[in-house]
Amino acid sequence: MIPELQPESSLCGVPVLSTAGEAFRPGGGEGEIIVRIRPPRPWEALDLRSLWRFRDLLLALAVRDIKLRYRQTALGVLWVVLQPLLAAGIFAFVFGRIAHLDSGGVPYVLFCYAGLLAWNLFSGVVLKASGSLVANASLVAKIFFPRVVLPFSTVISTLLDFAIGLVVGLALLLAYGRVPGLALLAAPFWLAFLLLLATGVGLICAALAVAYRDVMHILVAVIPEGLPRTLYKLNPIAPLIEGFRGALLGQGSVGPRSAVYAIVFTIGVFMAGLIFFRRMERQFADVI
Amino acid sequence: MSSDLAISVRGIGKTFRVGAAQAQATTLGEMLAQKLRAPFAKRERDFPFEALSDVSFEVRRGEVLGIVGRNGAGKSTLLKILSQITPPTRGEIDLRGRVGALLEVGTGFHPELTGRENIYLNGSILGMTRREIAREFDSIVAFAETEQFLDTPVKRYSSGMFVRLAFAVAAHLRPDILIVDEVLAVGDLAFQRKCLGKMDDVARHGGATVIFVSHQMSAVRALCGRALLLEGGKVSEDGRVETVLGRYIALSNAAQSAVTELPPGEAGAPARATTVRTFGMDHQPNCTFRLGEPWRARVEFEVLAPLSHFIAAFGLRTLEAVPLITWWSAPRDLSPGRYAVEFPCDVPFSAGSMEFTVGLSSGERTLYYAEGVGGITISEIAVGAQPFRASGAGLLTSMQRPEIIPALP
């Protein structure tokens, strides 16, 4: 029996979303799901609504990441707190005590800690998101789910580390007798853009890493040190980190020009990430 | 698509670029080097490989469809497209209802996580919500029979327990369309039966549509009413399961021959088997024998160094890799040269196809081993008395024919 070809927008009277792999529930509730599978079109932006539909998976993967990171460690989740403290202590000791660098009246530990907190969030998201597809290669090759869930789940698990680090940071501030002021309200703004930028870079690198594993090696070499200092003026991450630090410490500000530059750059990278990921997505299972 | 159709596949094709496997750069460096060497050569070494071409079929709601075919016929590619893992190059598919696909048992399980954690993780990977998993949790655990080990990391599970748990999660997905690849190859017989029972239940009582791929013809026959035979990426037969399986078996047998050249063994081994030849009662080379007919297998081998206590072995296994029998030669000390052993195969096998296993050993050392090579077929036409139906009679048949006697009133 040869099926009749139906017009694309309707199938037996029910509307159908015709993009590859998109499910649609007519009436939004109890109705039936109809999926139409067809060859993908080259240019489509990633549909972020799939993240919401698969929110349980997003969380489950993030929880897995967190659990695995601290399983079979003697100190367990304590490491989330210890890691940033240790790093800040070392920084403060090296640069404050030994090199006597100026931090504009702010205790050097705080100055370092705030910057490190933001930088770790950025580099954590970029590194983990980039590796997320390759690390879950068997899932990608054998099970269907929106691939974009993988890089985004790493954002969640990194955010948890960040949140704990932030609480430690606020405690440090109080310990030094500094009560964060109204400037703190600007922190979520800077954070949001930092996350957006990191996710955008992560999406691009993750999609690239599926075919070219070199991406990970390059990132591991570049991320920890080089980026924040080289081309300081052109680096869009610097204003975002400075903005966050300023908000936390209530001191220092970002010029409007570099702020606008960073924001436009961030949105551009994020959009590019969505489009590029979508374009590469269709061949992940075949190439990985 | 009328509403009693669950799946409608129209003209699906999938083209891979191969040769690209060698030419395709897998590191950025290689890619750059290639581009520099020939900046405008647009992948000329690639040639397209059609894994699937023009595949069309429909599956009704509640139908159980088996898909069979030799390795490389495109079964896995078709399943991957149906389960949306990889997109087709051409064509369209409409799926009505929620799709659950189990292409491999245990993907998404993490060895460090406990059984409980893995149930939740795997459930959500397969597309269940937390609430659905919580609702099915008890029956998943009951099906997997792993109550005591729920809080043990699965890396400490036996492989049987692991497989049971993995299948249990997938089986409780409650999909409208269930797609199952060769997953029964793992697990013991009791477990396989349980899985088949569960799939049957899902289809019969749950009203789900099932697509089932397996090399186990008995399982396909038991579960499916209809089957599809894939050959070289095309549907070559679509119809009643018995008809399609018959065609598939004929296809497998066509690949058999009375002379089997064996694969080379390990380099440097002091002995290697070269050929297996099979003969019928009439001493003519043959690879299809009648039910109850004795036949012989001649294994030829080469010895390159003096070997003591040398034994040649010849075995048969089913196409599903279940070992049936092994014959051994009498041990002998051998000097370099060419030798042969003839094994009289007079065991009354039931109708079916079998593959060879060939081994050579000296003392305690295995010098050569090849399995799943060549093969013979026992046809359903018996020597002498012809039973009504011989297929499915068991692996062995008794050649004794007791008399039927009148029973006492």
XYZ file of C-alpha atoms in Angstrom:
697
model
C 0.000 0.000 0.000
C 1.413 3.367 -0.988
C 0.742 6.066 1.576
C -0.704 9.312 0.367
C 1.597 12.257 0.653
C 0.187 14.751 3.070
C 0.829 18.458 3.027
C 3.667 19.169 5.388
C 1.778 21.296 7.821
C -0.973 18.839 8.507
C -1.197 15.159 9.004
C -4.672 13.744 9.311
C -5.837 17.118 10.432
C -3.288 17.481 13.221
C -0.452 19.930 12.827
C 2.986 18.389 12.817
C 6.379 19.854 13.460
C 8.401 18.649 10.578
C 11.968 19.252 11.693
C 13.949 16.093 12.117
C 13.431 14.575 15.494
C 10.935 17.041 16.883
C 7.972 15.590 18.657
C 4.702 17.353 18.888
C 1.752 16.685 21.088
C -1.392 18.097 19.506
C -3.498 19.918 22.023
C -0.505 20.139 24.301
C -1.725 17.424 26.644
C -2.974 13.892 26.366
C -2.986 13.794 22.564
C -0.736 11.614 20.527
C 2.877 12.323 19.717
C 3.725 12.308 16.056
C 7.316 12.397 14.962
C 8.387 12.977 11.419
C 11.931 12.001 10.579
C 13.480 13.490 7.479
C 16.829 14.634 6.181
C 18.023 17.719 8.054
C 18.254 21.142 6.486
C 21.628 22.826 6.609
C 20.852 26.066 8.453
C 18.693 25.978 11.511
C 19.282 27.451 14.936
C 19.184 25.054 17.817
C 15.807 24.680 19.442
C 16.338 25.401 23.111
C 12.821 24.276 23.984
C 14.094 20.714 23.795
C 16.162 21.530 26.882
C 12.973 22.168 28.793
C 11.301 18.992 27.528
C 14.312 16.985 28.618
C 14.850 18.847 31.883
C 14.829 15.644 33.894
C 17.665 14.272 31.795
C 19.517 17.570 32.083
C 19.361 17.332 35.858
C 20.113 13.620 35.987
C 23.306 14.109 33.970
C 24.373 17.061 36.091
C 23.773 15.074 39.268
C 25.794 12.199 37.807
C 28.709 14.535 37.088
C 28.677 15.912 40.602
C 28.385 12.524 42.258
C 31.167 11.023 40.172
C 33.552 13.858 40.778
C 33.628 13.333 44.503
C 33.001 9.618 44.775
C 35.940 7.681 46.182
C 37.606 10.830 47.487
C 38.324 10.902 51.211
C 37.064 14.453 51.703
C 34.131 14.128 49.328
C 32.117 17.245 48.664
C 34.409 19.259 50.982
C 36.634 19.654 47.948
C 34.138 22.031 46.407
C 34.906 24.458 49.244
C 38.579 23.611 49.678
C 39.562 23.999 46.042
C 38.796 27.714 45.648
C 40.102 28.513 49.143
C 43.412 26.802 48.483
C 43.800 28.489 45.126
C 43.003 31.924 46.545
C 45.404 31.375 49.437
C 48.245 30.425 47.118
C 47.544 33.360 44.817
C 47.413 35.795 47.691
C 50.603 34.441 49.185
C 52.554 34.505 45.946
C 51.398 37.838 44.615
C 50.506 39.703 47.773
C 53.256 38.679 50.194
C 56.074 37.912 47.811
C 55.494 40.184 44.846
C 53.661 42.960 46.761
C 51.227 43.669 43.980
C 48.708 46.434 44.444
C 45.048 45.583 44.573
C 43.688 49.050 45.264
C 43.153 48.801 48.984
C 41.214 45.561 48.850
C 42.839 42.668 50.718
C 44.668 40.743 48.059
C 43.047 37.432 48.986
C 39.617 38.878 48.261
C 40.777 40.485 45.052
C 42.207 37.182 43.845
C 39.349 35.090 45.068
C 36.668 37.086 43.315
C 38.503 37.011 40.007
C 39.319 33.360 40.339
C 35.715 32.497 41.111
C 34.528 34.056 37.861
C 37.397 32.694 35.804
C 36.903 29.171 37.153
C 33.257 29.332 36.224
C 34.130 30.359 32.687
C 36.935 27.866 32.157
C 35.011 25.090 33.916
C 32.030 25.473 31.629
C 34.149 25.732 28.480
C 36.288 22.704 29.316
C 33.501 20.437 30.504
C 31.017 21.416 27.822
C 33.638 20.891 25.128
C 34.395 17.396 26.305
C 30.783 16.459 27.024
C 29.949 14.820 23.687
C 33.160 12.841 23.402
C 32.959 11.741 27.034
C 29.467 10.384 26.372
C 30.236 8.928 22.960
C 28.370 5.692 23.621
C 25.223 7.584 24.514
C 25.470 9.713 21.397
C 25.952 6.665 19.189
C 23.226 4.502 20.703
C 20.460 6.584 22.235
C 18.332 9.420 20.961
C 17.946 12.575 22.997
C 18.620 16.213 22.097
C 22.413 16.307 21.979
C 22.465 19.820 23.330
C 21.461 18.406 26.707
C 25.010 17.138 27.199
C 26.916 20.458 27.079
C 24.166 22.226 29.018
C 24.207 19.635 31.781
C 27.846 20.506 32.440
C 26.817 24.125 32.919
C 24.577 23.043 35.771
C 27.180 20.945 37.525
C 29.766 23.712 37.205
C 27.271 26.223 38.558
C 26.951 24.185 41.729
C 30.685 24.435 42.352
C 30.429 28.118 41.663
C 27.546 28.629 44.077
C 29.469 27.007 46.893
C 32.538 29.034 45.998
C 30.387 32.152 46.092
C 29.131 31.375 49.583
C 32.733 30.893 50.707
C 33.591 34.196 49.024
C 30.821 36.081 50.807
C 31.960 34.583 54.091
C 35.512 35.768 53.336
C 34.207 39.252 52.617
C 32.428 39.388 55.968
C 35.495 37.981 57.697
C 37.466 40.938 56.369
C 34.767 43.244 57.624
C 33.459 44.194 54.207
C 29.717 44.133 53.772
C 28.766 43.872 50.084
C 26.716 46.861 49.031
C 24.139 47.538 46.378
C 26.781 46.897 43.744
C 26.231 43.192 44.406
C 22.963 43.444 42.486
C 24.977 43.795 39.288
C 26.709 40.436 39.852
C 23.961 38.243 38.273
C 24.120 40.406 35.165
C 27.832 39.826 34.654
C 27.469 36.191 35.562
C 24.735 35.645 33.010
C 26.917 36.973 30.212
C 29.948 35.062 31.432
C 27.872 31.886 31.316
C 26.447 32.704 27.913
C 29.901 33.284 26.490
C 31.296 30.122 28.042
C 28.365 28.068 26.764
C 28.729 29.490 23.273
C 32.418 28.622 23.155
C 31.635 25.243 24.720
C 28.998 24.411 22.095
C 31.362 25.211 19.240
C 34.251 23.275 20.740
C 32.045 20.310 21.684
C 30.774 19.993 18.116
C 34.291 20.327 16.739
C 35.724 17.825 19.205
C 33.429 15.095 17.885
C 35.389 15.013 14.641
C 38.667 16.551 15.801
C 39.768 15.498 19.240
C 42.636 18.019 19.071
C 40.224 20.676 20.258
C 40.470 19.341 23.783
C 44.258 19.443 23.782
C 44.270 22.991 22.525
C 41.765 24.080 25.155
C 43.619 22.422 27.989
C 46.763 24.252 26.931
C 45.163 27.639 26.310
C 42.468 27.964 28.950
C 44.298 27.897 32.287
C 46.763 30.658 31.657
C 46.999 32.391 28.364
C 43.603 33.818 27.558
C 42.890 36.302 30.313
C 46.170 38.136 29.989
C 46.980 38.152 26.310
C 45.347 40.882 24.312
C 43.802 42.237 27.466
C 42.088 45.070 25.650
C 40.499 42.816 23.036
C 39.651 40.014 25.406
C 35.875 40.071 25.922
C 36.145 37.924 29.020
C 38.130 40.506 30.954
C 35.340 43.094 31.310
C 32.906 40.390 32.370
C 35.237 39.145 35.081
C 36.116 42.649 36.204
C 32.453 43.542 36.285
C 31.727 40.575 38.501
C 34.658 41.318 40.770
C 33.626 44.941 41.031
C 30.100 43.957 41.957
C 31.305 41.573 44.629
C 33.887 43.872 46.177
C 31.933 47.081 45.640
C 34.995 48.633 44.065
C 36.197 49.282 40.537
C 34.015 49.521 37.452
C 33.964 48.591 33.801
C 33.924 51.298 31.160
C 30.760 51.423 29.045
C 32.641 50.796 25.822
C 34.296 47.604 26.944
C 31.032 46.494 28.574
C 29.082 46.920 25.350
C 31.867 45.255 23.404
C 31.832 42.247 25.735
C 28.053 41.928 25.631
C 27.751 42.133 21.862
C 30.616 39.702 21.467
C 29.001 37.298 23.931
C 25.641 37.290 22.215
C 27.343 36.766 18.872
C 29.354 33.816 20.124
C 26.332 32.250 21.791
C 24.216 32.493 18.646
C 27.062 31.149 16.550
C 27.374 28.270 19.010
C 23.684 27.376 18.678
C 23.770 27.440 14.883
C 27.068 25.619 14.557
C 26.048 22.914 17.031
C 22.803 22.338 15.173
C 24.593 22.103 11.862
C 27.089 19.546 13.133
C 24.573 17.668 15.284
C 23.214 15.512 12.489
C 26.488 13.717 11.921
C 27.502 13.228 15.559
C 26.315 9.632 15.743
C 28.057 8.690 12.500
C 31.382 10.344 13.252
C 31.881 9.980 17.002
C -1.121 8.113 7.409
C -4.238 6.375 8.536
C -4.617 6.166 12.269
C -4.052 2.446 12.672
C -0.526 2.813 11.321
C 2.172 3.282 13.921
C 5.108 3.553 11.554
C 5.223 4.634 7.969
C 8.586 4.568 6.220
C 8.744 6.112 2.767
C 11.750 5.788 0.520
C 14.408 5.977 3.221
C 18.016 6.055 2.055
C 21.280 6.601 3.861
C 24.563 7.300 2.153
C 27.878 7.215 3.960
C 31.089 8.541 2.543
C 33.633 5.776 2.674
C 37.136 5.609 1.487
C 36.734 8.763 3.439
C 37.628 6.513 6.333
C 41.225 6.682 5.151
C 41.085 10.031 3.420
C 39.032 11.836 6.046
C 41.213 13.781 8.418
C 40.635 12.894 12.035
C 42.867 15.543 13.516
C 42.990 19.205 12.696
C 46.604 18.800 11.691
C 45.790 16.194 9.064
C 42.950 18.301 7.792
C 45.152 21.358 7.450
C 47.864 19.315 5.774
C 45.312 17.938 3.315
C 43.903 21.347 2.553
C 47.378 22.754 2.033
C 48.416 19.951 -0.259
C 45.306 20.174 -2.381
C 43.199 23.132 -1.395
C 40.576 22.628 -4.070
C 40.382 18.849 -4.127
C 36.971 18.372 -2.640
C 37.212 14.923 -1.146
C 37.721 13.219 -4.459
C 38.841 10.011 -2.847
C 35.470 9.573 -1.205
C 32.939 7.384 -2.788
C 29.400 7.147 -1.554
C 28.298 3.934 0.106
C 24.585 3.282 0.184
C 23.866 1.638 3.498
C 20.139 1.834 2.794
C 18.335 2.642 -0.401
C 14.668 3.162 -1.008
C 13.400 1.333 2.052
C 9.635 1.608 2.452
C 7.289 -0.262 4.741
C 4.448 0.287 7.138
C 3.754 -1.165 10.532
C 0.315 -1.290 12.050
C -0.365 -0.445 15.637
C 0.290 -3.441 17.891
C 2.143 -5.357 15.198
C 5.442 -7.096 15.976
C 7.834 -6.829 13.056
C 11.071 -8.790 12.900
C 13.971 -7.550 10.795
C 16.522 -10.093 9.606
C 19.481 -9.934 7.301
C 23.139 -10.805 7.129
C 25.732 -8.577 8.774
C 26.076 -5.370 6.811
C 22.624 -5.596 5.262
C 21.671 -2.309 6.886
C 19.664 -3.492 9.897
C 21.516 -1.365 12.424
C 21.442 1.711 10.205
C 17.700 1.341 9.759
C 17.174 1.046 13.509
C 19.378 4.062 14.162
C 17.319 6.112 11.739
C 14.025 4.875 13.210
C 15.198 5.793 16.690
C 16.393 9.231 15.502
C 20.011 8.699 16.405
C 21.152 9.459 12.908
C 19.155 11.215 10.187
C 18.356 9.642 6.811
C 19.874 11.082 3.648
C 16.606 10.728 1.746
C 13.020 9.868 2.477
C 10.603 10.353 5.316
C 9.329 8.464 8.308
C 6.248 9.138 10.396
C 6.120 7.635 13.845
C 2.904 7.750 15.803
C 3.460 7.602 19.523
C 6.319 7.616 21.935
C 9.392 5.738 20.744
C 11.576 3.666 23.034
C 14.710 2.227 21.526
C 17.062 -0.307 23.031
C 19.976 -0.688 20.655
C 22.474 -1.907 23.195
C 21.999 -3.160 26.710
C 23.601 -0.974 29.334
C 24.533 2.163 27.407
C 24.350 5.046 29.799
C 25.022 2.919 32.837
C 27.885 4.188 34.909
C 29.992 1.606 36.753
C 30.663 3.881 39.746
C 26.999 4.604 40.414
C 24.768 2.297 42.425
C 21.945 0.273 40.958
C 19.396 2.739 42.270
C 21.233 5.745 40.849
C 21.670 4.015 37.521
C 17.970 3.223 37.257
C 17.170 6.910 37.575
C 19.990 8.019 35.291
C 19.301 5.450 32.596
C 15.572 5.978 32.807
C 15.984 9.666 32.114
C 18.462 9.000 29.320
C 15.892 6.754 27.688
C 13.369 9.549 27.966
C 11.390 8.868 31.126
C 10.557 11.615 33.568
C 11.554 11.275 37.211
C 7.957 10.681 38.147
C 7.567 7.869 35.645
C 10.721 6.202 36.916
C 9.571 6.474 40.504
C 6.270 4.866 39.508
C 7.963 1.970 37.716
C 10.856 1.645 40.153
C 9.556 -1.351 42.087
C 8.636 -3.351 39.047
C 12.004 -2.569 37.437
C 13.781 -3.890 40.504
C 11.511 -6.911 40.685
C 12.092 -7.722 37.021
C 15.864 -7.390 37.388
C 15.916 -9.435 40.628
C 18.532 -7.171 42.173
C 16.796 -5.981 45.362
C 19.728 -6.720 47.679
C 22.230 -4.891 45.511
C 20.358 -1.657 44.901
C 22.914 0.410 46.772
C 25.992 -1.360 45.413
C 27.930 0.272 42.574
C 27.132 -1.645 39.409
C 30.838 -2.214 38.778
C 30.558 -4.913 41.447
C 27.603 -6.578 39.729
C 27.963 -9.867 37.906
C 27.519 -9.471 34.178
C 24.185 -11.283 34.414
C 22.856 -8.886 37.050
C 24.049 -5.930 35.041
C 22.297 -7.053 31.888
C 19.089 -7.832 33.759
C 18.984 -4.405 35.332
C 19.758 -2.665 32.053
C 17.034 -4.501 30.185
C 14.582 -3.992 33.021
C 14.864 -0.211 32.806
C 14.326 -0.189 29.057
C 11.469 -2.659 29.261
C 9.562 -0.380 31.606
C 9.707 2.620 29.334
C 6.109 1.991 28.292
C 6.634 3.245 24.770
C 4.058 3.092 22.015
C 6.776 1.933 19.658
C 9.541 -0.298 20.998
C 12.653 -0.784 18.893
C 14.944 -3.573 20.050
C 18.252 -4.519 18.458
C 20.136 -7.769 19.026
C 20.131 -7.454 22.798
C 19.386 -11.052 23.610
C 22.863 -12.139 22.602
C 23.854 -11.299 26.155
C 22.457 -12.993 29.208
C 21.629 -16.580 29.992
C 18.795 -18.614 28.583
C 16.369 -17.974 31.433
C 16.949 -14.255 31.071
C 16.465 -14.371 27.315
C 13.168 -16.104 27.788
C 12.130 -13.488 30.318
C 12.999 -10.675 27.916
C 11.094 -12.280 25.077
C 8.140 -12.743 27.396
C 8.285 -9.096 28.389
C 8.401 -7.937 24.765
C 5.497 -10.194 23.914
C 3.594 -8.758 26.850
C 4.342 -5.182 25.810
C 2.966 -5.885 22.356
C 0.045 -8.107 23.228
C -1.305 -6.448 26.329
C 0.244 -3.012 26.162
C -0.811 -2.555 22.535
C 2.695 -1.389 21.641
C 4.246 -1.749 18.230
C 7.526 -3.649 18.331
C 10.401 -3.743 15.863
C 12.778 -6.529 16.709
C 16.153 -7.370 15.183
C 17.815 -10.638 16.026
C 20.018 -13.346 14.608
C 18.123 -15.829 16.704
C 15.614 -17.140 14.276
C 13.754 -19.002 16.971
C 13.190 -15.742 18.824
C 12.021 -13.939 15.694
C 9.696 -16.801 14.876
C 8.263 -16.881 18.378
C 7.723 -13.163 18.699
C 6.934 -11.772 15.279
C 4.030 -12.340 12.977
C 5.674 -10.528 10.137
C 9.276 -10.077 9.097
C 11.363 -7.979 6.776
C 14.485 -9.282 5.065
C 17.143 -6.710 4.293
C 19.696 -7.489 1.610
C 22.340 -4.973 0.608
C 20.395 -2.072 2.075
C 17.139 -2.951 0.346
C 13.998 -4.705 1.504
C 14.097 -7.963 -0.428
C 11.240 -9.715 1.317
C 8.367 -8.490 3.436
C 5.706 -10.843 4.624
C 4.801 -13.694 6.936
C 7.607 -14.600 9.288
C 7.939 -18.219 8.093
C 8.283 -17.201 4.457
C 10.831 -14.495 5.152
C 12.911 -16.668 7.467
C 12.918 -19.422 4.861
C 14.303 -16.978 2.331
C 16.892 -15.744 4.845
C 18.085 -19.264 5.609
C 18.368 -20.015 1.898
C 20.447 -16.863 1.572
C 22.794 -17.925 4.379
C 23.198 -21.351 2.838
C 24.111 -19.930 -0.538
C 27.246 -18.618 1.132
C 28.300 -22.150 2.127
C 30.484 -24.349 0.021
C 31.917 -27.845 0.162
C 35.428 -26.393 0.363
C 36.171 -23.825 3.062
C 39.475 -22.003 2.952
C 40.387 -21.157 6.542
C 41.720 -17.797 7.719
C 45.475 -17.614 8.367
C 46.343 -18.145 12.001
C 48.755 -16.222 14.156
C 51.961 -15.266 12.415
C 54.819 -17.539 13.454
C 52.622 -20.331 14.781
C 54.243 -23.753 14.160
C 51.041 -25.202 12.707
C 48.006 -23.893 10.879
C 44.863 -25.377 9.411
C 44.237 -24.501 5.781
C 41.047 -26.097 4.473
C 37.891 -27.926 5.515
C 36.242 -30.155 2.917
C 32.903 -31.852 3.482
C 31.650 -35.001 1.717
C 28.375 -36.830 1.618
C 27.735 -40.595 1.751
C 28.452 -40.767 -1.960
C 32.015 -39.372 -1.389
C 31.125 -36.329 -3.467
C 32.003 -32.858 -2.094
C 28.827 -31.355 -0.664
C 27.660 -28.958 2.003
C 23.971 -29.806 2.208
C 23.072 -33.129 3.748
C 19.803 -34.854 4.354
C 18.363 -35.331 7.799
C 19.977 -38.474 9.249
C 22.596 -38.765 6.517
C 26.127 -39.397 7.831
C 28.765 -37.103 6.324
C 32.475 -36.474 6.714
C 34.614 -33.402 7.289
C 38.255 -33.409 6.203
C 40.467 -30.863 7.973
C 43.767 -30.169 6.213
C 46.663 -28.539 8.010
C 50.326 -27.714 7.775
C 53.009 -28.384 10.387
C 56.139 -26.226 10.243
C 58.129 -27.570 13.222
C 58.310 -30.921 15.016
C 55.374 -31.084 17.435
C 54.569 -33.624 20.111
C 51.154 -34.775 21.283
C 49.447 -33.014 18.362
C 45.633 -32.969 18.228
C 43.337 -31.574 15.527
C 39.799 -30.652 16.538
C 36.677 -29.957 14.511
C 33.472 -28.560 15.974
C 30.025 -27.461 14.917
C 27.968 -24.614 16.287
C 24.630 -23.106 15.342
C 24.387 -19.827 13.450
C 23.531 -18.303 16.808
C 26.962 -19.422 18.046
C 25.662 -22.136 20.360
C 28.368 -24.866 20.391
C 26.981 -28.285 19.480
C 29.746 -30.818 19.345
C 33.518 -31.167 18.990
C 35.473 -34.061 17.562
C 39.145 -34.634 18.388
C 41.764 -36.582 16.491
C 43.915 -39.150 18.280
C 47.104 -37.465 19.582
C 50.266 -37.993 17.555
C 53.846 -36.661 17.392
C 54.344 -34.942 14.042
C 57.319 -33.827 11.977
C 56.965 -30.860 9.556
C 54.701 -31.555 6.574
C 51.115 -31.453 5.359
C 48.476 -33.600 7.039
C 44.735 -34.179 7.091
C 42.165 -35.742 9.427
C 38.772 -37.050 8.427
C 36.020 -36.744 10.998
C 32.998 -38.981 10.476
C 30.015 -36.816 11.383
C 27.323 -39.336 12.078
C 25.447 -37.515 14.828
C 21.759 -37.192 13.905
C 21.418 -33.415 13.849
C 18.068 -31.858 13.265
C 17.448 -29.692 10.199
C 19.287 -26.395 10.233
C 22.533 -24.669 9.411
C 25.783 -24.984 11.319
C 29.184 -23.338 11.275
C 32.619 -24.856 11.819
C 35.146 -24.394 14.570
C 38.663 -25.646 13.829
C 41.491 -25.930 16.340
C 45.007 -27.370 16.450
C 46.977 -27.986 19.607
C 50.225 -29.519 20.777
C 50.455 -30.591 24.409
C 48.742 -27.822 26.336
C 49.305 -25.163 23.685
C 46.676 -23.973 21.234
C 48.405 -23.400 17.900
C 45.456 -22.479 15.724
C 41.836 -21.575 16.355
C 39.115 -20.387 13.986
C 35.403 -20.311 14.723
C 32.293 -19.382 12.802
C 33.902 -20.371 9.517
C 32.254 -22.202 6.634
C 29.279 -24.349 7.419
C 26.867 -27.038 6.361
C 23.123 -27.360 6.181
C 21.001 -30.316 7.149
C 17.932 -30.241 4.946
C 14.487 -31.172 6.147
C 14.300 -34.032 3.683
C 15.176 -37.071 5.736
C 16.997 -40.197 4.703
C 14.421 -42.951 4.867
C 11.342 -42.255 6.950
C 10.211 -38.664 6.493
C 8.755 -36.954 9.567
C 5.972 -34.451 8.977
C 7.935 -31.450 10.061
C 11.578 -31.481 11.087
C 12.366 -27.820 11.676
C 12.296 -26.857 15.308
C 12.547 -30.495 16.358
C 15.551 -29.819 18.598
C 19.241 -29.724 17.898
C 19.515 -33.477 17.743
C 17.039 -36.001 16.502
C 16.904 -39.620 17.442
C 17.186 -42.016 14.522
C 15.455 -44.729 16.468
C 11.971 -45.413 15.173
C 10.014 -47.274 17.856
C 6.980 -49.201 16.626
C 3.508 -47.872 17.269
C 1.579 -50.546 19.086
C -2.085 -50.740 19.951
C -2.753 -49.538 23.492
C -4.657 -51.758 25.879
C -8.323 -50.763 26.124
